[in-house]
Amino acid sequence: MNLKQIEKISKALGDVNRLKILRYMQKHNGKVECTQACKLLTLAQPSISHHIKKLVEADLILQHKVGRNYNYSLNQKVWDKYQKSLTEL
Amino acid sequence: MNLKQIEKISKALGDVNRLKILRYMQKHNGKVECTQACKLLTLAQPSISHHIKKLVEADLILQHKVGRNYNYSLNQKVWDKYQKSLTEL
DNA sequence: TAAATACATTGAAAGTTTTAAATATATAAA
DNA sequence: TTTATATATTTAAAACTTTCAATGTATTTA
């Protein structure tokens, strides 16, 4: 993993709201309803949407559309690579 | 490690220049001469100073003054905690 | 097919970060 | 003790990020 990729992932992790979204996902089998996340984080819906996009763009989570909702899963491969890259740098 | 701390460290890691500084340190036994880093990164000296400060403030590196220069060491304890906190979240 | 729901996109304001010029301070060397 | 060197701080401009209101699009339900 090159420095630009490490930078991008670190940036994606550098926000409490996004960390809360990630934690919420993990607690809910990768399922997030955007509207529920809004209530939890006291953020407007477009803000949640924006944060989720950052996580997707960093390739940290994978997005699957299911009807009107989305399900997400942690991209374990990228996650592991990131952690390995950090220790090696 | 709480979310605010994870956020701070992630932010500190979310910049290619800071990652390069960290890598440089690791390759040079934790020694950085600010002026050399300037050349390496083609950044002005106050910028390097600023970036190093961010790493110190995130508690990722420890700073020791040696004469006119500084030596640094990776704060292994915090580094390990960070990685652990990420996998657990 | 009309209304409701879930989420995305656009655009703009407010906040934060990055950068460097100018300047300050601490230490070393002459 | 003057001069040079290494790094820090202040300040301000430019770039980027966060937030949300308004609006758009896709899907489900009535």
Short mmCIF file of C-alpha atoms (C1' of nucleotides) in Angstrom, two decimals:
data_model
loop_
_atom_site.label_atom_id
_atom_site.label_comp_id
_atom_site.label_asym_id
_atom_site.label_seq_id
_atom_site.Cartn_x
_atom_site.Cartn_y
_atom_site.Cartn_z
CA MET A 1 0.00 0.00 0.00
CA ASN A 2 1.51 3.31 -1.02
CA LEU A 3 1.64 6.49 1.04
CA LYS A 4 -1.23 8.11 -0.88
CA GLN A 5 -3.51 5.20 -0.01
CA ILE A 6 -2.42 5.23 3.62
CA GLU A 7 -3.10 8.97 3.68
CA LYS A 8 -6.57 8.52 2.24
CA ILE A 9 -7.58 5.83 4.71
CA SER A 10 -6.12 7.73 7.64
CA LYS A 11 -8.05 10.81 6.57
CA ALA A 12 -11.23 8.76 6.37
CA LEU A 13 -10.57 7.56 9.93
CA GLY A 14 -9.79 11.07 11.11
CA ASP A 15 -13.32 12.06 12.03
CA VAL A 16 -15.31 11.05 15.07
CA ASN A 17 -18.56 10.81 13.13
CA ARG A 18 -17.07 8.41 10.62
CA LEU A 19 -15.59 6.32 13.43
CA LYS A 20 -19.03 6.19 15.03
CA ILE A 21 -20.54 5.09 11.72
CA LEU A 22 -17.94 2.33 11.42
CA ARG A 23 -18.61 1.21 14.98
CA TYR A 24 -22.33 1.27 14.39
CA MET A 25 -21.91 -0.86 11.29
CA GLN A 26 -19.82 -3.42 13.11
CA LYS A 27 -22.41 -3.66 15.88
CA HIS A 28 -25.22 -4.11 13.34
CA ASN A 29 -23.77 -6.72 11.00
CA GLY A 30 -22.72 -4.08 8.53
CA LYS A 31 -26.22 -2.73 8.24
CA VAL A 32 -26.86 0.97 8.46
CA GLU A 33 -30.04 2.78 7.76
CA CYS A 34 -28.97 6.24 6.91
CA THR A 35 -31.95 7.77 8.67
CA GLN A 36 -31.17 5.93 11.90
CA ALA A 37 -27.56 7.00 11.74
CA CYS A 38 -28.78 10.59 11.42
CA LYS A 39 -30.63 10.30 14.73
CA LEU A 40 -27.70 8.60 16.43
CA LEU A 41 -25.16 11.18 15.33
CA THR A 42 -27.45 14.22 15.35
CA LEU A 43 -26.34 15.08 11.85
CA ALA A 44 -28.48 15.89 8.85
CA GLN A 45 -28.96 13.20 6.23
CA PRO A 46 -26.70 14.74 3.58
CA SER A 47 -23.88 14.85 6.15
CA ILE A 48 -24.23 11.14 6.86
CA SER A 49 -24.28 10.51 3.16
CA HIS A 50 -21.10 12.53 2.75
CA HIS A 51 -19.32 10.67 5.54
CA ILE A 52 -20.30 7.28 4.23
CA LYS A 53 -19.03 8.31 0.82
CA LYS A 54 -15.63 9.13 2.30
CA LEU A 55 -15.42 5.67 3.83
CA VAL A 56 -16.44 4.06 0.54
CA GLU A 57 -13.96 6.16 -1.44
CA ALA A 58 -11.19 5.14 0.93
CA ASP A 59 -12.20 1.56 0.10
CA LEU A 60 -12.64 0.85 3.80
CA ILE A 61 -16.21 -0.32 3.38
CA LEU A 62 -18.13 -1.95 0.56
CA GLN A 63 -21.61 -0.81 -0.31
CA HIS A 64 -24.43 -3.11 -1.41
CA LYS A 65 -27.79 -1.75 -2.38
CA VAL A 66 -30.73 -3.74 -1.01
CA GLY A 67 -34.00 -2.25 -2.05
CA ARG A 68 -34.12 1.34 -0.90
CA ASN A 69 -31.41 0.79 1.71
CA TYR A 70 -27.75 0.05 1.68
CA ASN A 71 -25.83 -2.58 3.51
CA TYR A 72 -22.14 -2.23 4.11
CA SER A 73 -19.31 -4.51 4.96
CA LEU A 74 -15.87 -3.74 6.23
CA ASN A 75 -13.35 -4.32 3.45
CA GLN A 76 -11.26 -6.66 5.56
CA LYS A 77 -8.57 -6.98 2.90
CA VAL A 78 -7.92 -3.24 2.80
CA TRP A 79 -8.24 -2.96 6.56
CA ASP A 80 -5.56 -5.61 7.09
CA LYS A 81 -3.30 -4.09 4.45
CA TYR A 82 -3.63 -0.70 6.08
CA GLN A 83 -2.62 -2.01 9.45
CA LYS A 84 0.31 -3.92 8.00
CA SER A 85 1.43 -0.88 6.04
CA LEU A 86 1.40 1.21 9.18
CA THR A 87 3.72 -1.09 11.09
CA GLU A 88 6.07 -1.34 8.16
CA LEU A 89 5.59 2.12 6.67
CA MET B 1 -8.30 4.61 23.57
CA ASN B 2 -11.38 6.78 23.00
CA LEU B 3 -12.73 7.95 19.67
CA LYS B 4 -11.30 11.46 20.06
CA GLN B 5 -7.80 10.02 20.47
CA ILE B 6 -8.24 7.69 17.52
CA GLU B 7 -9.43 10.68 15.50
CA LYS B 8 -6.41 12.75 16.46
CA ILE B 9 -3.90 10.07 15.58
CA SER B 10 -5.67 9.24 12.32
CA LYS B 11 -5.61 12.91 11.41
CA ALA B 12 -1.91 13.08 12.16
CA LEU B 13 -1.40 10.10 9.84
CA GLY B 14 -3.60 11.64 7.17
CA ASP B 15 -0.91 13.59 5.38
CA VAL B 16 1.72 12.29 3.00
CA ASN B 17 4.36 14.66 4.30
CA ARG B 18 3.90 13.48 7.85
CA LEU B 19 4.01 9.86 6.72
CA LYS B 20 7.27 10.61 4.93
CA ILE B 21 8.67 12.23 8.05
CA LEU B 22 7.72 9.15 10.08
CA ARG B 23 9.30 6.86 7.52
CA TYR B 24 12.42 8.99 7.42
CA MET B 25 12.67 8.83 11.20
CA GLN B 26 12.32 5.08 11.25
CA LYS B 27 15.06 4.74 8.63
CA HIS B 28 17.37 7.04 10.58
CA ASN B 29 17.08 5.66 14.10
CA GLY B 30 14.56 8.30 15.06
CA LYS B 31 16.89 11.11 14.10
CA VAL B 32 15.66 13.94 11.94
CA GLU B 33 17.46 17.12 11.13
CA CYS B 34 14.71 19.50 10.27
CA THR B 35 16.81 21.15 7.56
CA GLN B 36 17.42 17.81 5.85
CA ALA B 37 13.76 16.94 5.99
CA CYS B 38 13.03 20.26 4.28
CA LYS B 39 15.20 19.26 1.34
CA LEU B 40 13.73 15.76 1.21
CA LEU B 41 10.12 16.96 1.23
CA THR B 42 10.62 20.23 -0.65
CA LEU B 43 8.77 22.09 2.04
CA ALA B 44 9.83 25.21 3.88
CA GLN B 45 11.26 24.84 7.37
CA PRO B 46 8.20 26.18 9.25
CA SER B 47 6.05 23.64 7.45
CA ILE B 48 8.24 20.77 8.62
CA SER B 49 8.14 22.22 12.10
CA HIS B 50 4.35 22.35 11.92
CA HIS B 51 4.06 18.75 10.71
CA ILE B 52 6.38 17.44 13.38
CA LYS B 53 4.35 19.30 15.98
CA LYS B 54 1.20 17.50 14.82
CA LEU B 55 2.90 14.15 15.26
CA VAL B 56 4.11 15.13 18.72
CA GLU B 57 0.70 16.46 19.72
CA ALA B 58 -0.91 13.22 18.61
CA ASP B 59 1.59 11.55 20.96
CA LEU B 60 2.80 9.38 18.11
CA ILE B 61 6.41 10.45 18.52
CA LEU B 62 8.47 11.61 21.45
CA GLN B 63 10.83 14.53 21.09
CA HIS B 64 14.27 14.78 22.74
CA LYS B 65 16.40 17.88 22.33
CA VAL B 66 20.06 17.16 21.70
CA GLY B 67 22.02 20.35 21.32
CA ARG B 68 20.52 22.35 18.52
CA ASN B 69 18.80 19.33 17.01
CA TYR B 70 15.99 17.06 18.01
CA ASN B 71 15.86 13.34 18.09
CA TYR B 72 12.57 11.51 17.97
CA SER B 73 11.33 8.10 18.81
CA LEU B 74 8.14 6.39 17.88
CA ASN B 75 5.87 6.17 20.90
CA GLN B 76 5.46 2.42 20.57
CA LYS B 77 2.91 2.24 23.39
CA VAL B 78 0.54 4.67 21.70
CA TRP B 79 1.20 3.15 18.30
CA ASP B 80 0.22 -0.32 19.59
CA LYS B 81 -2.85 1.03 21.40
CA TYR B 82 -3.96 2.78 18.24
CA GLN B 83 -3.74 -0.36 16.17
CA LYS B 84 -5.53 -2.38 18.81
CA SER B 85 -8.28 0.25 19.10
CA LEU B 86 -8.79 0.16 15.36
CA THR B 87 -9.40 -3.57 15.21
CA GLU B 88 -11.74 -3.41 18.17
CA LEU B 89 -13.22 0.05 17.58
"C1'" DT C 1 -49.78 5.58 -11.07
"C1'" DA C 2 -49.51 8.75 -6.99
"C1'" DA C 3 -47.52 9.23 -2.59
"C1'" DA C 4 -44.04 8.00 0.59
"C1'" DT C 5 -39.45 6.57 1.79
"C1'" DA C 6 -34.36 6.12 1.36
"C1'" DC C 7 -30.54 7.99 -0.20
"C1'" DA C 8 -27.52 11.09 -3.48
"C1'" DT C 9 -26.09 15.49 -5.34
"C1'" DT C 10 -25.48 20.48 -5.60
"C1'" DG C 11 -24.22 24.71 -3.74
"C1'" DA C 12 -22.96 27.77 -0.28
"C1'" DA C 13 -21.50 29.15 4.47
"C1'" DA C 14 -18.47 28.23 8.33
"C1'" DG C 15 -14.57 25.95 10.09
"C1'" DT C 16 -9.99 23.73 9.71
"C1'" DT C 17 -5.54 22.72 7.71
"C1'" DT C 18 -1.58 23.64 5.04
"C1'" DT C 19 1.87 26.55 3.51
"C1'" DA C 20 5.45 30.01 3.80
"C1'" DA C 21 7.38 34.78 4.83
"C1'" DA C 22 8.86 37.17 8.68
"C1'" DT C 23 10.48 37.00 13.03
"C1'" DA C 24 12.05 34.99 17.57
"C1'" DT C 25 14.77 31.95 20.48
"C1'" DA C 26 18.25 28.62 21.85
"C1'" DT C 27 22.67 26.61 21.17
"C1'" DA C 28 27.27 26.19 19.14
"C1'" DA C 29 31.42 27.91 16.98
"C1'" DA C 30 34.69 31.51 16.00
"C1'" DT D 1 30.81 38.05 22.72
"C1'" DT D 2 29.60 38.22 17.98
"C1'" DT D 3 28.05 35.30 14.31
"C1'" DA D 4 26.05 31.22 12.45
"C1'" DT D 5 22.94 27.38 12.77
"C1'" DA D 6 18.72 24.78 14.16
"C1'" DT D 7 14.27 25.06 15.17
"C1'" DA D 8 9.80 27.48 16.97
"C1'" DT D 9 6.17 30.91 16.65
"C1'" DT D 10 3.18 34.31 14.56
"C1'" DT D 11 0.42 35.69 10.98
"C1'" DA D 12 -2.00 35.51 6.85
"C1'" DA D 13 -3.32 33.58 2.39
"C1'" DA D 14 -4.92 29.56 -0.13
"C1'" DA D 15 -6.86 25.10 -0.15
"C1'" DC D 16 -9.65 21.74 1.80
"C1'" DT D 17 -13.50 19.86 4.83
"C1'" DT D 18 -17.75 19.85 7.17
"C1'" DT D 19 -22.35 20.98 7.47
"C1'" DC D 20 -27.06 21.57 5.87
"C1'" DA D 21 -31.02 23.43 2.96
"C1'" DA D 22 -32.78 22.53 -1.32
"C1'" DT D 23 -33.47 19.49 -4.77
"C1'" DG D 24 -33.03 15.10 -7.51
"C1'" DT D 25 -33.46 10.05 -8.25
"C1'" DA D 26 -34.69 5.26 -7.27
"C1'" DT D 27 -37.66 2.06 -5.05
"C1'" DT D 28 -41.54 0.60 -2.53
"C1'" DT D 29 -46.37 0.86 -0.99
"C1'" DA D 30 -51.15 2.31 -1.32
#
